[in-house]
PDB file of C-alpha atoms in Angstrom:
ATOM      1  CA  VAL A   1     110.907-181.858  13.929  1.00 62.00           C
ATOM      2  CA  PHE A   2     111.928-178.606  15.557  1.00 66.00           C
ATOM      3  CA  HIS A   3     109.544-175.906  16.668  1.00 68.00           C
ATOM      4  CA  ILE A   4     111.067-172.472  16.954  1.00 69.00           C
ATOM      5  CA  ALA A   5     109.268-169.551  18.477  1.00 69.00           C
ATOM      6  CA  HIS A   6     108.553-166.656  16.169  1.00 71.00           C
ATOM      7  CA  ARG A   7     111.777-164.658  15.856  1.00 71.00           C
ATOM      8  CA  GLY A   8     113.620-167.242  17.912  1.00 72.00           C
ATOM      9  CA  PHE A   9     117.314-167.930  17.475  1.00 72.00           C
ATOM     10  CA  ILE A  10     119.182-171.045  16.505  1.00 72.00           C
ATOM     11  CA  THR A  11     122.932-171.292  16.887  1.00 73.00           C
ATOM     12  CA  ILE A  12     124.624-173.746  14.567  1.00 74.00           C
ATOM     13  CA  TRP A  13     128.236-174.724  15.143  1.00 72.00           C
ATOM     14  CA  VAL A  14     129.967-175.945  12.031  1.00 70.00           C
ATOM     15  CA  PRO A  15     133.274-177.743  12.583  1.00 69.00           C
ATOM     16  CA  THR A  16     136.026-176.336  10.425  1.00 69.00           C
ATOM     17  CA  GLY A  17     138.248-179.405  10.541  1.00 71.00           C
ATOM     18  CA  GLN A  18     141.709-179.854  11.941  1.00 77.00           C
ATOM     19  CA  THR A  19     144.127-177.006  12.369  1.00 90.00           C
ATOM     20  CA  LYS A  20     146.667-177.084   9.555  1.00 93.00           C
ATOM     21  CA  VAL A  21     150.402-176.678  10.157  1.00 96.00           C
ATOM     22  CA  ALA A  22     153.339-176.489   7.759  1.00 97.00           C
ATOM     23  CA  VAL A  23     155.918-179.260   7.749  1.00 98.00           C
ATOM     24  CA  PRO A  24     159.212-177.609   8.804  1.00 98.00           C
ATOM     25  CA  ASN A  25     162.185-177.329   6.463  1.00 98.00           C
ATOM     26  CA  ILE A  26     164.167-180.397   7.510  1.00 98.00           C
ATOM     27  CA  THR A  27     167.033-180.854   5.075  1.00 97.00           C
ATOM     28  CA  ALA A  28     169.048-183.939   4.197  1.00 96.00           C
ATOM     29  CA  GLY A  29     171.938-184.321   6.627  1.00 96.00           C
ATOM     30  CA  THR A  30     170.023-182.955   9.642  1.00 97.00           C
ATOM     31  CA  ASP A  31     170.468-185.291  12.606  1.00 96.00           C
ATOM     32  CA  TYR A  32     167.381-187.343  13.458  1.00 96.00           C
ATOM     33  CA  VAL A  33     167.026-186.011  17.003  1.00 96.00           C
ATOM     34  CA  THR A  34     166.919-182.407  15.750  1.00 97.00           C
ATOM     35  CA  ALA A  35     164.411-183.325  13.025  1.00 97.00           C
ATOM     36  CA  GLU A  36     162.151-185.007  15.574  1.00 97.00           C
ATOM     37  CA  LEU A  37     162.286-181.923  17.830  1.00 97.00           C
ATOM     38  CA  MET A  38     161.462-179.634  14.890  1.00 98.00           C
ATOM     39  CA  LEU A  39     158.346-181.681  14.140  1.00 98.00           C
ATOM     40  CA  LYS A  40     157.225-181.764  17.776  1.00 97.00           C
ATOM     41  CA  ALA A  41     157.638-177.977  17.995  1.00 97.00           C
ATOM     42  CA  VAL A  42     154.859-177.491  15.411  1.00 97.00           C
ATOM     43  CA  GLY A  43     152.619-180.276  16.731  1.00 96.00           C
ATOM     44  CA  LEU A  44     153.610-183.111  14.406  1.00 97.00           C
ATOM     45  CA  LYS A  45     154.805-186.651  15.097  1.00 98.00           C
ATOM     46  CA  ALA A  46     157.891-188.359  13.674  1.00 97.00           C
ATOM     47  CA  GLN A  47     157.981-191.876  12.242  1.00 97.00           C
ATOM     48  CA  ALA A  48     161.489-193.102  11.425  1.00 96.00           C
ATOM     49  CA  ASN A  49     162.213-195.253   8.408  1.00 97.00           C
ATOM     50  CA  GLY A  50     165.778-196.287   9.255  1.00 97.00           C
ATOM     51  CA  PRO A  51     168.118-195.897  12.221  1.00 96.00           C
ATOM     52  CA  THR A  52     167.328-193.410  15.007  1.00 94.00           C
ATOM     53  CA  GLY A  53     170.539-193.527  17.039  1.00 90.00           C
ATOM     54  CA  SER A  54     172.608-190.492  17.946  1.00 89.00           C
ATOM     55  CA  THR A  55     174.437-190.562  14.601  1.00 94.00           C
ATOM     56  CA  ALA A  56     171.344-191.090  12.380  1.00 96.00           C
ATOM     57  CA  VAL A  57     170.830-188.381   9.751  1.00 97.00           C
ATOM     58  CA  VAL A  58     167.875-187.423   7.572  1.00 97.00           C
ATOM     59  CA  VAL A  59     167.788-188.576   3.952  1.00 98.00           C
ATOM     60  CA  SER A  60     164.268-187.265   3.190  1.00 98.00           C
ATOM     61  CA  ILE A  61     160.892-186.470   4.752  1.00 98.00           C
ATOM     62  CA  ASN A  62     157.352-187.215   3.594  1.00 98.00           C
ATOM     63  CA  PRO A  63     155.273-185.123   3.257  1.00 98.00           C
ATOM     64  CA  GLY A  64     157.859-182.582   2.164  1.00 97.00           C
ATOM     65  CA  ALA A  65     158.852-179.297   3.774  1.00 97.00           C
ATOM     66  CA  GLY A  66     156.186-176.607   3.513  1.00 96.00           C
ATOM     67  CA  SER A  67     153.314-179.070   3.022  1.00 97.00           C
ATOM     68  CA  GLN A  68     150.154-178.119   4.940  1.00 96.00           C
ATOM     69  CA  VAL A  69     149.024-181.059   7.086  1.00 96.00           C
ATOM     70  CA  ASP A  70     146.631-181.589   9.990  1.00 94.00           C
ATOM     71  CA  ALA A  71     148.122-180.852  13.405  1.00 94.00           C
ATOM     72  CA  GLY A  72     149.025-184.144  15.061  1.00 95.00           C
ATOM     73  CA  SER A  73     149.817-185.840  11.738  1.00 96.00           C
ATOM     74  CA  THR A  74     152.799-188.130  11.314  1.00 98.00           C
ATOM     75  CA  VAL A  75     155.754-187.226   9.101  1.00 98.00           C
ATOM     76  CA  THR A  76     157.922-190.099   7.879  1.00 98.00           C
ATOM     77  CA  ILE A  77     161.634-189.395   8.203  1.00 98.00           C
ATOM     78  CA  THR A  78     163.859-191.647   6.107  1.00 98.00           C
ATOM     79  CA  THR A  79     167.252-191.900   7.816  1.00 97.00           C
ATOM     80  CA  LYS A  80     170.665-193.473   7.413  1.00 97.00           C
ATOM     81  CA  ALA A  81     173.553-194.055   9.784  1.00 95.00           C
ATOM     82  CA  GLY A  82     175.761-190.985   9.968  1.00 87.00           C
ATOM     83  CA  SER A  83     179.454-190.595  10.593  1.00 82.00           C
ATOM     84  CA  THR A  84     180.742-191.438  14.031  1.00 72.00           C
ATOM     85  CA  GLY A  85     183.384-188.703  13.908  1.00 64.00           C
ATOM     86  CA  GLY A  86     186.178-191.167  14.636  1.00 61.00           C
ATOM     87  CA  GLY A  87     188.816-189.663  12.327  1.00 57.00           C
ATOM     88  CA  THR A  88     192.343-189.223  13.708  1.00 59.00           C
ATOM     89  CA  GLY A  89     193.359-185.918  12.084  1.00 55.00           C
ATOM     90  CA  THR A  90     196.886-187.032  11.132  1.00 57.00           C
ATOM     91  CA  GLY A  91     197.384-185.187   7.824  1.00 53.00           C
ATOM     92  CA  ASP A  92     200.945-183.870   7.242  1.00 56.00           C
ATOM     93  CA  GLY A  93     199.942-180.284   6.417  1.00 54.00           C
ATOM     94  CA  GLY A  94     202.602-179.923   3.682  1.00 54.00           C
ATOM     95  CA  ASN A  95     206.382-179.953   4.022  1.00 57.00           C
ATOM     96  CA  GLY A  96     207.414-176.388   3.069  1.00 55.00           C
ATOM     97  CA  THR A  97     210.315-177.285   0.731  1.00 55.00           C
ATOM     98  CA  GLY A  98     209.991-174.454  -1.828  1.00 54.00           C
ATOM     99  CA  ASN A  99     213.283-172.831  -2.989  1.00 58.00           C
ATOM    100  CA  GLY A 100     212.282-169.174  -3.344  1.00 56.00           C
ATOM    101  CA  GLY A 101     214.102-168.659  -6.661  1.00 56.00           C
ATOM    102  CA  GLY A 102     213.944-164.839  -6.498  1.00 56.00           C
ATOM    103  CA  THR A 103     216.984-162.620  -7.247  1.00 57.00           C
ATOM    104  CA  GLY A 104     216.373-159.980  -4.577  1.00 57.00           C
ATOM    105  CA  GLU A 105     216.794-157.002  -6.930  1.00 50.00           C
TER     106      GLU A 105
END
């Protein structure tokens, strides 16, 4: 039971819930480290479902890009092993054996 003086004041604070943030646009092929940094930048946490090494790349995220979620929420990043970049670059570039065939007139 509350007793309030005539014309007294009561202040009521109503919580509005968590601050909402948008999940960033992390596309397939983005490296995992970059994706994790993008999430941290907006106050979200990353949970990997797959490899997280330096060559890991994003396959998908859940919830998806643009979804409004509570700040501090966890976004699941499904990853796969990416390329190691170990190619040798030994293509022949063509051999230039055309004959010209023009008459010069």
